PDB file of C-alpha atoms in Angstrom:
ATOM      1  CA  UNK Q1417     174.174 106.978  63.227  1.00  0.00           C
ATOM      2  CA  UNK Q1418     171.562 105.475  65.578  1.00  0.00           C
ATOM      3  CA  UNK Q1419     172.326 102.091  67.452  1.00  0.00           C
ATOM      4  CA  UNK Q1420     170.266 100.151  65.462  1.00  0.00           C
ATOM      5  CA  UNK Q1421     172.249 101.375  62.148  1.00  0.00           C
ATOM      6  CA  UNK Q1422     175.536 100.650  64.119  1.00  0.00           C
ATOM      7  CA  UNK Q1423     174.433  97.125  65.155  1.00  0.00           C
ATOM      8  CA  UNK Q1424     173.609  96.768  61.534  1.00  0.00           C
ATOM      9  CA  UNK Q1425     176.969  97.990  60.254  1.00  0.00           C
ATOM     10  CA  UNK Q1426     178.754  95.623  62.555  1.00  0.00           C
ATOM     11  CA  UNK Q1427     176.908  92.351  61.111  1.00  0.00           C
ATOM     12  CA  UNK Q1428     177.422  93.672  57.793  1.00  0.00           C
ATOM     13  CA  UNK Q1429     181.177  94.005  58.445  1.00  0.00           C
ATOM     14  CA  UNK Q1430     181.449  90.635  59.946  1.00  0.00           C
ATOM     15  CA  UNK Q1431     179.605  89.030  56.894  1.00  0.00           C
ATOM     16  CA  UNK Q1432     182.481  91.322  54.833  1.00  0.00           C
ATOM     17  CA  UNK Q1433     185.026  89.242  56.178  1.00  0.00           C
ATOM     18  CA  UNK Q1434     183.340  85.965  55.191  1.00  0.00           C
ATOM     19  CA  UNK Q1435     182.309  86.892  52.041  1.00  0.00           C
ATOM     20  CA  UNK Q1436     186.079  88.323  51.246  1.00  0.00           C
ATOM     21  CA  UNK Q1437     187.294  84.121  51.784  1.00  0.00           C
ATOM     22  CA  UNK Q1438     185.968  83.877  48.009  1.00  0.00           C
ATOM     23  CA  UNK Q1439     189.693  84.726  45.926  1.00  0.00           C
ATOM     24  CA  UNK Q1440     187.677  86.624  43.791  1.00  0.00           C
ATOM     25  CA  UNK Q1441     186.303  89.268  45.800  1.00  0.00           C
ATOM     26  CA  UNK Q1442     187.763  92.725  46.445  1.00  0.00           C
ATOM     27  CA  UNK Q1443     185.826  94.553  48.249  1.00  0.00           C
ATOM     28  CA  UNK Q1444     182.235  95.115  49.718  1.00  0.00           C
ATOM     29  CA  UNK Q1445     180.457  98.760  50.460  1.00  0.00           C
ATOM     30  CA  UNK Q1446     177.471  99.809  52.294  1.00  0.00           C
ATOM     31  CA  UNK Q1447     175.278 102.293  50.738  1.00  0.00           C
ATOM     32  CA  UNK Q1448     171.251 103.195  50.015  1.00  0.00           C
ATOM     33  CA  UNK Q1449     169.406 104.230  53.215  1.00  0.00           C
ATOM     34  CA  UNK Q1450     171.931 102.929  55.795  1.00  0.00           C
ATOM     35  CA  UNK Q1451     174.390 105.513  54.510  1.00  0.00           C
ATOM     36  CA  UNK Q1452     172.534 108.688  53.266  1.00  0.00           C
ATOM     37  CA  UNK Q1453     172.506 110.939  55.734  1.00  0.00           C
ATOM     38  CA  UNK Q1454     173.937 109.165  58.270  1.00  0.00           C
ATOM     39  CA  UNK Q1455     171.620 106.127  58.344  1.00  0.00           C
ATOM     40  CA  UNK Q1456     168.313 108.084  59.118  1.00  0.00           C
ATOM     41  CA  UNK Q1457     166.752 107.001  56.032  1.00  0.00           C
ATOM     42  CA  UNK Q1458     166.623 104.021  57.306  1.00  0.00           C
ATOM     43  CA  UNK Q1459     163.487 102.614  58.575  1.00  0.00           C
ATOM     44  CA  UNK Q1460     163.265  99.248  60.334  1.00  0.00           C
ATOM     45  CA  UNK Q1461     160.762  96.728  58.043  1.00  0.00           C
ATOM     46  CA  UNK Q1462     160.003  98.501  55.652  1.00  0.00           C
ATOM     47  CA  UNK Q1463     163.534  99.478  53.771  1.00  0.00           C
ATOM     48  CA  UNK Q1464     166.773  97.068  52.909  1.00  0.00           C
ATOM     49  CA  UNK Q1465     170.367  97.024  52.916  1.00  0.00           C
ATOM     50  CA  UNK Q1466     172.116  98.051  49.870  1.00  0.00           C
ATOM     51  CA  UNK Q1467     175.644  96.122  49.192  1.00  0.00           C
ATOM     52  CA  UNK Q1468     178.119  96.636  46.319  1.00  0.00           C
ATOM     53  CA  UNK Q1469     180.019  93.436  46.122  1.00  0.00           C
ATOM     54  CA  UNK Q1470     183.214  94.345  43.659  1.00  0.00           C
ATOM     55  CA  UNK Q1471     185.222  91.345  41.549  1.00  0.00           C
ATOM     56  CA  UNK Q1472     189.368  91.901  41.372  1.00  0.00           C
ATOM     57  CA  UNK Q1473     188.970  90.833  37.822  1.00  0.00           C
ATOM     58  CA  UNK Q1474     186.628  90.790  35.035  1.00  0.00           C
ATOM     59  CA  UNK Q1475     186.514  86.957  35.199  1.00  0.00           C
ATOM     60  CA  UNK Q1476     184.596  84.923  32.188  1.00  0.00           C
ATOM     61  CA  UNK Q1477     180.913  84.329  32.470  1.00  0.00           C
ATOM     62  CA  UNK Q1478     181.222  80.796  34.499  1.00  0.00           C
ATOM     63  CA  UNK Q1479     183.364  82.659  36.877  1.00  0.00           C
ATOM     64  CA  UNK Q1480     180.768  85.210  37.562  1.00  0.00           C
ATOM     65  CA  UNK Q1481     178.022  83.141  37.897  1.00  0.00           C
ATOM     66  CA  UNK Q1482     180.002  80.731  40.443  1.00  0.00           C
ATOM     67  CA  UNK Q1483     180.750  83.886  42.591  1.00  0.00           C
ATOM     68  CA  UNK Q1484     177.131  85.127  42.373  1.00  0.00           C
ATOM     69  CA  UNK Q1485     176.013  81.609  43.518  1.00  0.00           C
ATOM     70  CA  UNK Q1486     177.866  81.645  46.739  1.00  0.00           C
ATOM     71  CA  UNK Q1487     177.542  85.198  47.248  1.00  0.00           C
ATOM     72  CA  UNK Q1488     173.813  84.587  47.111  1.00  0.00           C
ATOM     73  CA  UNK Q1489     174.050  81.719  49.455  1.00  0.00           C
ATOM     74  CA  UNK Q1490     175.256  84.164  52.025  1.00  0.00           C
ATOM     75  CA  UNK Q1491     172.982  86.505  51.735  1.00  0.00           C
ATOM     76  CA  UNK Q1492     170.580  84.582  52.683  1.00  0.00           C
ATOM     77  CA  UNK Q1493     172.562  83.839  56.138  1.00  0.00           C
ATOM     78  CA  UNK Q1494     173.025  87.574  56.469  1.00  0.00           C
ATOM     79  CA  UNK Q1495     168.808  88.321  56.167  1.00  0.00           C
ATOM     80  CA  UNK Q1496     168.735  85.437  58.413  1.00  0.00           C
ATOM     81  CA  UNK Q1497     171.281  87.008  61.082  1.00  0.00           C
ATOM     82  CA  UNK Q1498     169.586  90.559  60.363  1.00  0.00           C
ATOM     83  CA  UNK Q1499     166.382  89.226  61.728  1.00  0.00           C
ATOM     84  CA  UNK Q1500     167.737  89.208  65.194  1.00  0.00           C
ATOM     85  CA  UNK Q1501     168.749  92.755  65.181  1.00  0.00           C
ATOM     86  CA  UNK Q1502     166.275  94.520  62.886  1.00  0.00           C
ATOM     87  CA  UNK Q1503     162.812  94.787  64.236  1.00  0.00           C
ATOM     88  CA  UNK Q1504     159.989  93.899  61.849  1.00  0.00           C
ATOM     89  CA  UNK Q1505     159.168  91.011  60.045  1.00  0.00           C
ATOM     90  CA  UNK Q1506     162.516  90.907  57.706  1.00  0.00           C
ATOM     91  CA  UNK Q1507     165.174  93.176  56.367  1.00  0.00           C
ATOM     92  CA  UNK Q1508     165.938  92.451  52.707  1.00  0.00           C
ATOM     93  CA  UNK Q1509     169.301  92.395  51.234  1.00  0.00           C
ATOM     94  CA  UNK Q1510     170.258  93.625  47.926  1.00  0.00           C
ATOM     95  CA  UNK Q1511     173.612  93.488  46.073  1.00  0.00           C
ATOM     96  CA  UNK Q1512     175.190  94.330  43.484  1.00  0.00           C
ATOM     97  CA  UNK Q1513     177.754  92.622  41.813  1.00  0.00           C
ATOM     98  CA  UNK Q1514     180.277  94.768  39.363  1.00  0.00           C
ATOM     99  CA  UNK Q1515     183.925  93.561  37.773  1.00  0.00           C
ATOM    100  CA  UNK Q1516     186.016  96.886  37.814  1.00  0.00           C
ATOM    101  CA  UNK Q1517     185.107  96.890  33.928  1.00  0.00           C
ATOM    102  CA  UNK Q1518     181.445  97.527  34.677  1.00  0.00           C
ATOM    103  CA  UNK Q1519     182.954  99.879  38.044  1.00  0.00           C
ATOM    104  CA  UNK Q1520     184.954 101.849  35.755  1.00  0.00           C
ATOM    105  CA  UNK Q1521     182.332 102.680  33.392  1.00  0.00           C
ATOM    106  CA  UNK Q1522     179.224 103.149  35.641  1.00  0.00           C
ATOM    107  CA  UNK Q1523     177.543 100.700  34.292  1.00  0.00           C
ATOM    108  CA  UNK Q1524     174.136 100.189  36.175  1.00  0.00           C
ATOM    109  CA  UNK Q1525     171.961  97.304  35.734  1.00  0.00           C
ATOM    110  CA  UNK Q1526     168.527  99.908  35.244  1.00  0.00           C
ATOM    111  CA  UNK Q1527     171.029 101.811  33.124  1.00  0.00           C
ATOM    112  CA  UNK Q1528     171.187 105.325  35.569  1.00  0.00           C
ATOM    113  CA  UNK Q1529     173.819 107.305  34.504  1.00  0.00           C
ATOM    114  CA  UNK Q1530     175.918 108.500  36.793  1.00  0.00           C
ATOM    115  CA  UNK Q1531     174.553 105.917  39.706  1.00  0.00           C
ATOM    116  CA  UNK Q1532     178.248 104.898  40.843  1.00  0.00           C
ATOM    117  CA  UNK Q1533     179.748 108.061  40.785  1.00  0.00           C
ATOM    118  CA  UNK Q1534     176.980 109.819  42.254  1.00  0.00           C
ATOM    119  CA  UNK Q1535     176.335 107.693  44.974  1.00  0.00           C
ATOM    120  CA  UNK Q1536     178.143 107.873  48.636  1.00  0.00           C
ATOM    121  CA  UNK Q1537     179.234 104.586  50.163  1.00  0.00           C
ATOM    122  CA  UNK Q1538     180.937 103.269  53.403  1.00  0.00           C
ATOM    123  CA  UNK Q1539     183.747 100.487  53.088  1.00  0.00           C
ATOM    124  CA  UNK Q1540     183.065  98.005  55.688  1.00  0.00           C
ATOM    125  CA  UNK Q1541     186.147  97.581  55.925  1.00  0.00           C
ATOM    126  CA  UNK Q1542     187.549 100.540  57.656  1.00  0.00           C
ATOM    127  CA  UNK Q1543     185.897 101.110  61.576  1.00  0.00           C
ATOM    128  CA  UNK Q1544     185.034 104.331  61.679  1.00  0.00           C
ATOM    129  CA  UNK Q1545     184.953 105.275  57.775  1.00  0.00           C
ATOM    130  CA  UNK Q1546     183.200 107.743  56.167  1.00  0.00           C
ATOM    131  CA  UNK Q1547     180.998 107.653  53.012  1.00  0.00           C
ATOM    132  CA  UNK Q1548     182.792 108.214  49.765  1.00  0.00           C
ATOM    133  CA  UNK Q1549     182.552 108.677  46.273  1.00  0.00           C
ATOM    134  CA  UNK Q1550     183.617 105.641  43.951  1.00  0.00           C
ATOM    135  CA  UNK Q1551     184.737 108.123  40.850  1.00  0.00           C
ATOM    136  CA  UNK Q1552     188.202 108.198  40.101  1.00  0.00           C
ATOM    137  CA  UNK Q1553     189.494 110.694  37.850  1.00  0.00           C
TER     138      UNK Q1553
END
């Protein structure tokens, strides 16, 4: 992983830790470009960062939407932190949102089968982690 992915990581793991203060949240991965093949996909302006953002519960609809609300609201202090670290004129941040429901059954919002299962991801919660599966047998 080059220094600029690590520096990356490290942001991303301190925004983990705020963004796990919402009693709703369980966990929060890294994948896309940052993670395949060790971060070298990853090109400074011109690609984002990829979170999964997973519920503890299903929750009803209101519940969702409340969640999404402040988990957008700190995204856009994350882009705004990532600008000091990532060179170019701004580094996007997408996420993904799934209740174990929706984790459970690989449900993909462009409807890709397989996408969660196929796909490698690092918890940022664990220093030092490597990139995993999701699929549970």
């Amino acid at each position: 992983m080059s220094d600029l992915s690590r520096k990356i990581v490290q942001e991303l793991s301190a925004w983990r830790a705020e963004v796990l203060r919402d009693p709703g949240i369980d966990t929060v991965y890294l994948f896309g470009s940052l993670v395949y093949r060790g971060g070298a996909r990853f090109k400074a302006g011109a690609s984002d960062v990829d979170l999964l953002v997973t519920l503890k519960n299903d929750g009803s609809a209101p519940e969702r939407v409340e969640t999404q609300t402040a988990v957008g609201a700190r995204v856009k202090q994350l882009e705004a932190a990532l600008q000091g670290i990532v060179p170019g004129e701004n580094c996007p941040v997408s996420v993904s949102l799934l209740t174990p429901f929706e984790l459970a059954r690989n449900i993909h919002k462009d409807d890709k089968p397989g996408f969660w299962i196929a796909t490698k991801f690092l918890d940022l919660g664990v220093d030092g982690a490597a990139a995993v599966s999701l699929h549970r047998d």
